[in-house]
Amino acid sequence: MHKKITLKKVNSHRQTCEQFSPTRHLRAKVTKSNSHVPTRHAAAHALHAALPHTARRRSPRRSVQLGGPRSRVPGAAARNKSLAHGKENPKREQGSPVMARRALKLASLAAAASGIYLYGNKFMDPNDFGVVRVGRAIATTAVITYDYLTSLRNVPYGSEEYDFLKSQVHLRSAERLRELCCANRGTFIKVGQHLGALDYLLPEEYTRTLKVLHSQAPQSTRQEIEQVIREDLGKEIKELFVSFEDTPLGAASLAQVHKAVLQDGRTVAVKIQHPKVQAQSSKDIFLMEVLLLVVKQIFPDFEFMWLVEEAKKNLPLELDFLNEGRNAEKVAQMLKNFDFLKVPRIYWELSTRRVLLMEFMEGGQVNDKVYMEKNGIDVNEISRNLGKLYSEMIFVNGFVHCDPHPGNVLVKKCPDSGKAYIILLDHGLYQVLSESFRMDYCRLWQALIKADMKRVQKYSRRLGAGDLYPLFACMLTARSWESVNRGIDQSPVSASEDVEIRSNAAAYLPQITQLLNNVPRQMLLLLKTNDLLRGIESALHTRASASSFLNMSRCCIRAVSTYQRSKSHSLYRRIHISLTEALSLWQINLYELFLWLKGSRLGNWVIVFLSRMHHST
């Protein structure tokens, strides 16, 4: 979130989200589709609009009363007899117009007072009204559901026309969902970003469309920022800072970051929560849950309740910036042996649940290959080091930073030493892995690297995949089943294989959603993290390199050996485990040396020399 962005880009964020107006869009849709949706109410409104004013006044009015139909002719003796047991009060009937006028006046005064109050308190944003947010969400869900129900109704399943139309519906629905996220903001953008990160799990139309939400989050105004700081820190901005940049370094779904200088001269990054997110988050999640349950009744294969469950669990943690500060300090201590890693220091004396002060760090985004080449940073080294970080977090420590999108991972070259380092930002979302889950996950990856299909099946089933273990293996590795069988470290991902995997995400969507509902909840954020890391590797053209699998293998061996030693009470057994671990790591180091020699000039010279020696003998 500390990434540098231009003023033009920052100013365009709000304009981009404002142009997505679901209300305007839906009005246009309804106007165009009235002829296709001949509902009784739509027809009645159309007829009412077509009638002249006088004809409307002469049209018969029906008023449903508890006692029966209301007579409009003088001398309603018959009606009075039929309502004799009701004991209708003539005075009350005569006074009803007066009461109606009084009620109308009171309602008007209440509305005017509410308007003045809201204006005076600067709460005129339509997003502050729950009915507006709910209305948008319901309308968007209804339009998307109707589109899926009607667009594919009479098309043969599996035909080219069906696949084409399905892709078009996916794209339209993704665009509507993006518009809804931009309009409702906050939690909706957070969930949209999560979906946009699932590159190899959701149809490409969705992931490609929703990815833009990472750079199109709305911004809070200067007045809103001042209000949050005043409420949480008890002081004005000018009392705390010598300077405070109005233009944020970056804006996200839940907060935005500003550069500032403290009174003692320290340059800091100030992360400030959007003021209305906290109040709206629980209601938004409940609304999403209700809508997903309704959609599931229409489409039984639609299994996305895992998304709501994850949001329920993780969003309160992400909204607590003190928790984020603790996570930052924990991971910095945990990975202190990696001298290429930088984690911003937290200034606790000026941090609260909604305001977080950190050491200011800047650099280029980790997927910016042009920036790295310009600054003399080795792309392969950065990719290897990032793989080391995440292998250590996942397999060894079981404490995983689960939001490594490019804005949260920066790179910079130290001008003094010339060493490139990785800056890890935004520590609000971490996944803690249980020991049993971590061991099963380690052994599954070991089996995948060795192409041991029996163990792949065994540990996939233990992680909840069941009979869908081949699909589960493909989801984890983002490789085809043929590549998994052959060995994922044997060849890099080809362009055709990548296209095949992405197309399969749409073809196997029901099975994928079934898997996501069956696997342990710990797996969900790992899958998202894997996809984000693959996206970075793809941008750097380092995906599926042999070195990444070697680092992963090292961490798996260390993790399993440490676990086995902790469970063993025999000295001989512990010594045997340690020797086996050392031998396995030595084999990996030897293989890595072979790969380095094979790819270097020295290695080529050695191979040529040995070849000539062989021929001469």
Tab-separated table of C-alpha atoms in Angstrom, residues 196-576:
chain	number	residue	atom	x	y	z
A	196	GLY	CA	-10.205	-11.223	-8.643
A	197	ALA	CA	-7.176	-12.949	-7.120
A	198	LEU	CA	-8.450	-16.486	-7.842
A	199	ASP	CA	-6.884	-16.654	-11.304
A	200	TYR	CA	-6.923	-20.413	-11.741
A	201	LEU	CA	-10.086	-21.119	-9.741
A	202	LEU	CA	-12.694	-18.837	-11.346
A	203	PRO	CA	-13.569	-18.082	-14.987
A	204	GLU	CA	-11.112	-15.651	-16.542
A	205	GLU	CA	-13.913	-13.184	-17.343
A	206	TYR	CA	-14.433	-12.674	-13.594
A	207	THR	CA	-10.806	-12.532	-12.484
A	208	ARG	CA	-9.730	-10.204	-15.295
A	209	THR	CA	-12.643	-7.820	-14.679
A	210	LEU	CA	-12.374	-7.759	-10.883
A	211	LYS	CA	-8.588	-7.335	-10.767
A	212	VAL	CA	-8.992	-3.610	-11.442
A	213	LEU	CA	-10.534	-3.204	-7.970
A	214	HIS	CA	-6.998	-3.315	-6.519
A	215	SER	CA	-6.299	0.056	-8.139
A	216	GLN	CA	-9.783	1.602	-8.102
A	217	ALA	CA	-10.594	1.755	-4.406
A	218	PRO	CA	-12.331	4.995	-3.349
A	219	GLN	CA	-10.664	7.579	-1.123
A	220	SER	CA	-11.786	9.299	2.037
A	221	THR	CA	-11.821	13.097	2.024
A	222	ARG	CA	-9.461	15.295	4.032
A	223	GLN	CA	-12.308	16.105	6.431
A	224	GLU	CA	-13.028	12.403	7.022
A	225	ILE	CA	-9.340	11.700	7.651
A	226	GLU	CA	-9.127	14.575	10.145
A	227	GLN	CA	-12.229	13.271	11.909
A	228	VAL	CA	-10.783	9.755	12.374
A	229	ILE	CA	-7.443	11.096	13.665
A	230	ARG	CA	-9.210	13.531	16.002
A	231	GLU	CA	-11.468	10.791	17.416
A	232	ASP	CA	-8.724	8.162	17.823
A	233	LEU	CA	-5.639	10.215	18.752
A	234	GLY	CA	-7.357	13.167	20.401
A	235	LYS	CA	-5.371	15.755	18.441
A	236	GLU	CA	-5.492	17.632	15.179
A	237	ILE	CA	-3.236	16.679	12.273
A	238	LYS	CA	-1.205	19.893	12.582
A	239	GLU	CA	-0.477	19.104	16.244
A	240	LEU	CA	0.924	15.657	15.405
A	241	PHE	CA	2.756	16.226	12.143
A	242	VAL	CA	5.077	18.826	10.671
A	243	SER	CA	3.727	17.887	7.250
A	244	PHE	CA	0.933	15.607	6.066
A	245	GLU	CA	0.414	14.895	2.357
A	246	ASP	CA	-3.219	15.235	1.292
A	247	THR	CA	-2.783	12.892	-1.659
A	248	PRO	CA	-2.611	9.298	-0.376
A	249	LEU	CA	0.233	7.008	-1.386
A	250	GLY	CA	-2.389	4.361	-1.982
A	251	ALA	CA	-6.054	3.672	-1.282
A	252	ALA	CA	-7.484	0.240	-0.541
A	253	SER	CA	-10.924	-1.128	0.240
A	254	LEU	CA	-10.660	-0.603	4.003
A	255	ALA	CA	-8.100	2.182	4.416
A	256	GLN	CA	-5.676	4.559	2.756
A	257	VAL	CA	-2.061	5.510	3.469
A	258	HIS	CA	-0.580	9.020	3.680
A	259	LYS	CA	3.027	10.132	3.947
A	260	ALA	CA	3.758	12.424	6.886
A	261	VAL	CA	6.599	13.813	9.001
A	262	LEU	CA	6.364	13.709	12.803
A	263	GLN	CA	7.348	16.604	15.057
A	264	ASP	CA	10.650	14.845	15.821
A	265	GLY	CA	11.506	14.614	12.104
A	266	ARG	CA	10.722	10.936	11.483
A	267	THR	CA	9.084	10.218	8.127
A	268	VAL	CA	6.139	7.865	8.591
A	269	ALA	CA	3.354	6.187	6.685
A	270	VAL	CA	-0.055	6.812	8.272
A	271	LYS	CA	-2.663	4.153	7.554
A	272	ILE	CA	-6.179	5.468	8.243
A	273	GLN	CA	-9.350	3.413	8.097
A	274	HIS	CA	-12.251	4.702	6.011
A	275	PRO	CA	-14.654	6.094	8.643
A	276	LYS	CA	-17.802	4.232	7.570
A	277	VAL	CA	-16.362	0.777	6.865
A	278	GLN	CA	-16.563	-0.473	10.453
A	279	ALA	CA	-20.264	0.318	10.822
A	280	GLN	CA	-21.239	-1.086	7.431
A	281	SER	CA	-19.127	-4.257	7.361
A	282	SER	CA	-21.319	-6.593	9.446
A	283	LYS	CA	-24.483	-5.525	7.600
A	284	ASP	CA	-22.779	-5.986	4.227
A	285	ILE	CA	-21.634	-9.508	5.090
A	286	PHE	CA	-25.125	-10.448	6.280
A	287	LEU	CA	-26.578	-9.078	3.037
A	288	MET	CA	-24.101	-11.102	0.966
A	289	GLU	CA	-24.969	-14.237	2.916
A	290	VAL	CA	-28.703	-13.800	2.297
A	291	LEU	CA	-28.214	-13.120	-1.418
A	292	LEU	CA	-25.911	-16.125	-1.857
A	293	LEU	CA	-28.461	-18.363	-0.122
A	294	VAL	CA	-31.186	-17.110	-2.465
A	295	VAL	CA	-29.024	-17.666	-5.549
A	296	LYS	CA	-28.161	-21.163	-4.315
A	297	GLN	CA	-31.868	-22.017	-4.282
A	298	ILE	CA	-32.033	-21.118	-7.977
A	299	PHE	CA	-28.654	-22.622	-8.942
A	300	PRO	CA	-27.984	-25.629	-6.654
A	301	ASP	CA	-24.430	-25.963	-8.016
A	302	PHE	CA	-23.618	-22.429	-6.870
A	303	GLU	CA	-21.454	-23.150	-3.796
A	304	PHE	CA	-19.930	-19.861	-2.698
A	305	MET	CA	-20.847	-19.846	0.982
A	306	TRP	CA	-17.148	-20.347	1.769
A	307	LEU	CA	-16.624	-16.758	0.635
A	308	VAL	CA	-19.026	-15.388	3.254
A	309	GLU	CA	-17.601	-17.643	5.965
A	310	GLU	CA	-14.095	-16.374	5.258
A	311	ALA	CA	-15.263	-12.746	5.249
A	312	LYS	CA	-17.025	-13.244	8.594
A	313	LYS	CA	-13.856	-14.628	10.143
A	314	ASN	CA	-11.220	-12.379	8.591
A	315	LEU	CA	-12.816	-8.950	8.164
A	316	PRO	CA	-12.967	-8.081	11.897
A	317	LEU	CA	-9.252	-8.941	12.146
A	318	GLU	CA	-8.385	-6.771	9.147
A	319	LEU	CA	-10.339	-3.854	10.614
A	320	ASP	CA	-8.248	-3.986	13.806
A	321	PHE	CA	-5.003	-2.171	12.970
A	322	LEU	CA	-3.478	-3.101	16.340
A	323	ASN	CA	-3.754	-6.725	15.250
A	324	GLU	CA	-2.002	-5.781	11.996
A	325	GLY	CA	0.833	-4.184	13.956
A	326	ARG	CA	1.277	-7.326	16.059
A	327	ASN	CA	1.354	-9.468	12.909
A	328	ALA	CA	4.051	-7.238	11.401
A	329	GLU	CA	6.281	-7.575	14.445
A	330	LYS	CA	5.698	-11.331	14.658
A	331	VAL	CA	6.619	-12.033	11.029
A	332	ALA	CA	9.658	-9.727	11.239
A	333	GLN	CA	10.944	-11.704	14.219
A	334	MET	CA	10.057	-15.037	12.624
A	335	LEU	CA	11.934	-14.296	9.385
A	336	LYS	CA	14.811	-12.276	10.833
A	337	ASN	CA	17.345	-14.688	9.290
A	338	PHE	CA	16.415	-13.425	5.818
A	339	ASP	CA	18.589	-10.347	5.391
A	340	PHE	CA	16.772	-9.425	2.171
A	341	LEU	CA	13.440	-8.861	3.962
A	342	LYS	CA	12.269	-5.497	5.321
A	343	VAL	CA	9.131	-5.050	7.440
A	344	PRO	CA	8.177	-1.479	8.479
A	345	ARG	CA	8.575	-0.695	12.150
A	346	ILE	CA	5.360	0.101	14.056
A	347	TYR	CA	5.073	3.283	16.159
A	348	TRP	CA	2.720	2.092	18.894
A	349	GLU	CA	2.451	5.416	20.726
A	350	LEU	CA	0.398	6.833	17.833
A	351	SER	CA	-1.485	3.705	16.740
A	352	THR	CA	-5.083	2.665	17.440
A	353	ARG	CA	-7.612	0.225	16.003
A	354	ARG	CA	-8.264	2.658	13.114
A	355	VAL	CA	-4.926	4.475	12.783
A	356	LEU	CA	-1.557	2.773	12.260
A	357	LEU	CA	1.759	4.639	12.137
A	358	MET	CA	4.638	2.834	10.446
A	359	GLU	CA	8.143	3.485	9.256
A	360	PHE	CA	7.966	4.939	5.749
A	361	MET	CA	9.444	2.677	3.057
A	362	GLU	CA	9.243	3.065	-0.687
A	363	GLY	CA	10.134	1.007	-3.730
A	364	GLY	CA	8.828	-0.441	-6.960
A	365	GLN	CA	6.094	-3.035	-7.143
A	366	VAL	CA	7.348	-6.605	-7.237
A	367	ASN	CA	5.763	-7.278	-10.640
A	368	ASP	CA	7.308	-4.180	-12.257
A	369	LYS	CA	10.000	-5.755	-14.414
A	370	VAL	CA	10.851	-2.430	-16.069
A	371	TYR	CA	11.562	-0.828	-12.670
A	372	MET	CA	13.864	-3.708	-11.733
A	373	GLU	CA	15.809	-3.561	-14.981
A	374	LYS	CA	16.155	0.218	-14.676
A	375	ASN	CA	17.503	-0.079	-11.119
A	376	GLY	CA	19.752	-3.065	-11.760
A	377	ILE	CA	17.712	-5.555	-9.720
A	378	ASP	CA	17.997	-9.239	-10.639
A	379	VAL	CA	14.478	-10.481	-11.433
A	380	ASN	CA	15.381	-14.134	-10.822
A	381	GLU	CA	16.901	-13.318	-7.445
A	382	ILE	CA	13.751	-11.471	-6.342
A	383	SER	CA	11.563	-14.369	-7.491
A	384	ARG	CA	13.740	-16.905	-5.633
A	385	ASN	CA	13.749	-14.838	-2.442
A	386	LEU	CA	9.988	-14.357	-2.544
A	387	GLY	CA	9.594	-18.126	-2.916
A	388	LYS	CA	11.900	-18.676	0.072
A	389	LEU	CA	9.839	-16.298	2.207
A	390	TYR	CA	6.547	-17.981	1.476
A	391	SER	CA	7.887	-21.533	1.688
A	392	GLU	CA	9.242	-20.679	5.143
A	393	MET	CA	5.956	-19.098	6.234
A	394	ILE	CA	3.756	-21.914	4.916
A	395	PHE	CA	5.689	-25.126	5.542
A	396	VAL	CA	7.946	-24.280	8.497
A	397	ASN	CA	6.147	-21.629	10.571
A	398	GLY	CA	2.492	-22.068	9.627
A	399	PHE	CA	1.953	-18.284	9.799
A	400	VAL	CA	1.196	-16.954	6.328
A	401	HIS	CA	0.827	-13.425	4.935
A	402	CYS	CA	-2.231	-13.959	2.716
A	403	ASP	CA	-2.414	-10.773	0.670
A	404	PRO	CA	0.774	-10.645	-1.446
A	405	HIS	CA	-0.663	-8.646	-4.316
A	406	PRO	CA	1.941	-6.415	-6.027
A	407	GLY	CA	0.948	-3.293	-4.080
A	408	ASN	CA	1.864	-5.034	-0.822
A	409	VAL	CA	5.250	-6.396	-1.953
A	410	LEU	CA	7.825	-3.780	-2.952
A	411	VAL	CA	11.448	-4.127	-4.067
A	412	LYS	CA	14.323	-1.685	-3.710
A	413	LYS	CA	18.068	-1.692	-4.188
A	414	CYS	CA	20.173	-0.395	-1.322
A	415	PRO	CA	22.404	2.396	-2.706
A	416	ASP	CA	25.226	1.618	-0.252
A	417	SER	CA	25.526	-2.172	-0.470
A	418	GLY	CA	23.910	-2.644	-3.879
A	419	LYS	CA	21.790	-5.442	-2.408
A	420	ALA	CA	18.142	-5.724	-3.444
A	421	TYR	CA	15.595	-6.347	-0.729
A	422	ILE	CA	11.880	-7.115	-0.477
A	423	ILE	CA	9.530	-4.867	1.528
A	424	LEU	CA	6.477	-6.694	2.887
A	425	LEU	CA	3.488	-4.441	3.652
A	426	ASP	CA	-0.130	-4.749	4.845
A	427	HIS	CA	-0.081	-7.386	7.589
A	428	GLY	CA	-3.802	-7.396	8.347
A	429	LEU	CA	-4.603	-10.805	6.841
A	430	TYR	CA	-2.676	-13.858	8.074
A	431	GLN	CA	-3.598	-17.528	8.106
A	432	VAL	CA	-2.472	-19.677	11.035
A	433	LEU	CA	-2.045	-23.326	9.995
A	434	SER	CA	-2.621	-26.146	12.461
A	435	GLU	CA	0.203	-28.662	12.864
A	436	SER	CA	-1.755	-31.579	11.390
A	437	PHE	CA	-2.852	-29.532	8.380
A	438	ARG	CA	0.675	-28.226	7.818
A	439	MET	CA	2.155	-31.745	7.864
A	440	ASP	CA	-0.428	-33.096	5.406
A	441	TYR	CA	0.176	-30.099	3.156
A	442	CYS	CA	3.963	-30.614	3.291
A	443	ARG	CA	3.669	-34.285	2.392
A	444	LEU	CA	1.242	-33.531	-0.412
A	445	TRP	CA	3.700	-31.090	-2.002
A	446	GLN	CA	6.537	-33.584	-1.608
A	447	ALA	CA	4.406	-36.152	-3.429
A	448	LEU	CA	3.548	-33.639	-6.172
A	449	ILE	CA	7.209	-32.760	-6.741
A	450	LYS	CA	8.174	-36.448	-6.881
A	451	ALA	CA	5.120	-37.338	-9.026
A	452	ASP	CA	4.100	-39.994	-6.469
A	453	MET	CA	0.443	-40.369	-7.438
A	454	LYS	CA	-0.457	-42.761	-4.620
A	455	ARG	CA	0.681	-40.266	-2.009
A	456	VAL	CA	-0.919	-37.399	-3.953
A	457	GLN	CA	-4.236	-39.240	-3.724
A	458	LYS	CA	-3.705	-40.126	-0.042
A	459	TYR	CA	-2.910	-36.626	1.197
A	460	SER	CA	-5.415	-34.920	-1.098
A	461	ARG	CA	-8.137	-37.063	0.454
A	462	ARG	CA	-6.887	-36.213	3.932
A	463	LEU	CA	-7.255	-32.543	3.027
A	464	GLY	CA	-10.890	-32.992	1.983
A	465	ALA	CA	-10.586	-33.433	-1.798
A	466	GLY	CA	-12.169	-36.904	-1.906
A	467	ASP	CA	-12.589	-38.318	-5.407
A	468	LEU	CA	-11.787	-34.909	-6.877
A	469	TYR	CA	-8.104	-35.248	-5.936
A	470	PRO	CA	-6.902	-34.892	-9.590
A	471	LEU	CA	-8.694	-31.547	-9.847
A	472	PHE	CA	-7.359	-30.562	-6.429
A	473	ALA	CA	-3.781	-31.309	-7.527
A	474	CYS	CA	-4.288	-29.174	-10.635
A	475	MET	CA	-5.712	-26.319	-8.549
A	476	LEU	CA	-2.736	-26.377	-6.172
A	477	THR	CA	-0.083	-26.470	-8.871
A	478	ALA	CA	-1.927	-24.599	-11.655
A	479	ARG	CA	-0.708	-27.336	-13.985
A	480	SER	CA	-2.535	-29.823	-16.193
A	481	TRP	CA	-3.096	-33.377	-14.942
A	482	GLU	CA	-0.625	-34.634	-17.566
A	483	SER	CA	2.081	-32.350	-16.133
A	484	VAL	CA	1.262	-33.464	-12.588
A	485	ASN	CA	1.629	-37.117	-13.621
A	486	ARG	CA	4.897	-36.407	-15.407
A	487	GLY	CA	6.309	-34.277	-12.575
A	488	ILE	CA	5.701	-30.553	-12.164
A	489	ASP	CA	9.438	-29.854	-11.885
A	490	GLN	CA	10.243	-31.521	-15.201
A	491	SER	CA	9.121	-28.737	-17.525
A	492	PRO	CA	7.999	-25.088	-17.284
A	493	VAL	CA	4.442	-24.000	-17.996
A	494	SER	CA	3.796	-23.522	-21.699
A	495	ALA	CA	1.430	-20.882	-23.087
A	496	SER	CA	-0.946	-23.567	-24.375
A	497	GLU	CA	-1.022	-25.278	-20.974
A	498	ASP	CA	-1.786	-21.981	-19.240
A	499	VAL	CA	-4.697	-21.339	-21.633
A	500	GLU	CA	-5.982	-24.872	-21.029
A	501	ILE	CA	-5.898	-24.418	-17.253
A	502	ARG	CA	-7.755	-21.104	-17.401
A	503	SER	CA	-10.441	-22.506	-19.702
A	504	ASN	CA	-10.863	-25.495	-17.389
A	505	ALA	CA	-11.587	-23.102	-14.525
A	506	ALA	CA	-14.849	-22.201	-16.286
A	507	ALA	CA	-15.628	-25.757	-17.426
A	508	TYR	CA	-15.159	-27.264	-13.948
A	509	LEU	CA	-16.625	-24.393	-11.923
A	510	PRO	CA	-19.258	-26.569	-10.104
A	511	GLN	CA	-16.589	-29.095	-9.088
A	512	ILE	CA	-14.199	-26.317	-8.045
A	513	THR	CA	-16.815	-24.655	-5.842
A	514	GLN	CA	-17.653	-28.059	-4.351
A	515	LEU	CA	-13.983	-28.543	-3.476
A	516	LEU	CA	-13.723	-25.083	-1.947
A	517	ASN	CA	-16.638	-25.931	0.331
A	518	ASN	CA	-15.160	-29.308	1.336
A	519	VAL	CA	-11.507	-28.489	2.051
A	520	PRO	CA	-10.445	-27.109	5.466
A	521	ARG	CA	-10.973	-23.368	5.817
A	522	GLN	CA	-7.198	-22.961	6.196
A	523	MET	CA	-6.804	-24.068	2.577
A	524	LEU	CA	-8.876	-21.231	1.112
A	525	LEU	CA	-6.461	-18.398	1.845
A	526	LEU	CA	-3.523	-20.601	0.820
A	527	LEU	CA	-5.124	-21.093	-2.599
A	528	LYS	CA	-5.593	-17.343	-2.934
A	529	THR	CA	-1.981	-16.750	-1.847
A	530	ASN	CA	-0.710	-19.330	-4.343
A	531	ASP	CA	-2.570	-17.610	-7.166
A	532	LEU	CA	-1.234	-14.170	-6.224
A	533	LEU	CA	2.336	-15.501	-6.129
A	534	ARG	CA	1.877	-17.207	-9.511
A	535	GLY	CA	0.651	-13.921	-10.933
A	536	ILE	CA	3.875	-12.240	-9.786
A	537	GLU	CA	6.000	-15.065	-11.236
A	538	SER	CA	4.128	-14.845	-14.535
A	539	ALA	CA	4.766	-11.095	-14.727
A	540	LEU	CA	8.485	-11.707	-14.084
A	541	HIS	CA	8.591	-14.747	-16.427
A	542	THR	CA	10.022	-16.934	-13.655
A	543	ARG	CA	7.061	-19.213	-13.088
A	544	ALA	CA	7.640	-22.904	-12.303
A	545	SER	CA	11.418	-22.555	-12.264
A	546	ALA	CA	13.362	-25.496	-10.843
A	547	SER	CA	14.802	-23.332	-8.046
A	548	SER	CA	11.331	-22.545	-6.681
A	549	PHE	CA	10.583	-26.256	-6.269
A	550	LEU	CA	13.988	-26.838	-4.657
A	551	ASN	CA	13.305	-24.154	-2.031
A	552	MET	CA	9.888	-25.638	-1.404
A	553	SER	CA	11.384	-29.129	-1.041
A	554	ARG	CA	13.946	-27.891	1.493
A	555	CYS	CA	11.248	-26.330	3.658
A	556	CYS	CA	9.039	-29.431	3.452
A	557	ILE	CA	11.928	-31.706	4.482
A	558	ARG	CA	12.857	-29.454	7.412
A	559	ALA	CA	9.253	-29.143	8.574
A	560	VAL	CA	8.507	-32.882	8.433
A	561	SER	CA	11.818	-33.791	10.110
A	562	THR	CA	11.245	-31.295	12.931
A	563	TYR	CA	7.744	-32.688	13.473
A	564	GLN	CA	8.986	-36.307	13.502
A	565	ARG	CA	11.744	-35.510	16.019
A	566	SER	CA	9.233	-33.803	18.313
A	567	LYS	CA	7.050	-36.930	18.317
A	568	SER	CA	9.874	-39.423	18.807
A	569	HIS	CA	11.064	-40.541	22.264
A	570	SER	CA	13.921	-42.681	20.989
A	571	LEU	CA	17.394	-41.171	20.705
A	572	TYR	CA	18.273	-43.613	17.939
A	573	ARG	CA	15.119	-42.632	16.041
A	574	ARG	CA	15.867	-38.907	16.378
A	575	ILE	CA	19.441	-39.414	15.138
A	576	HIS	CA	18.128	-41.423	12.175
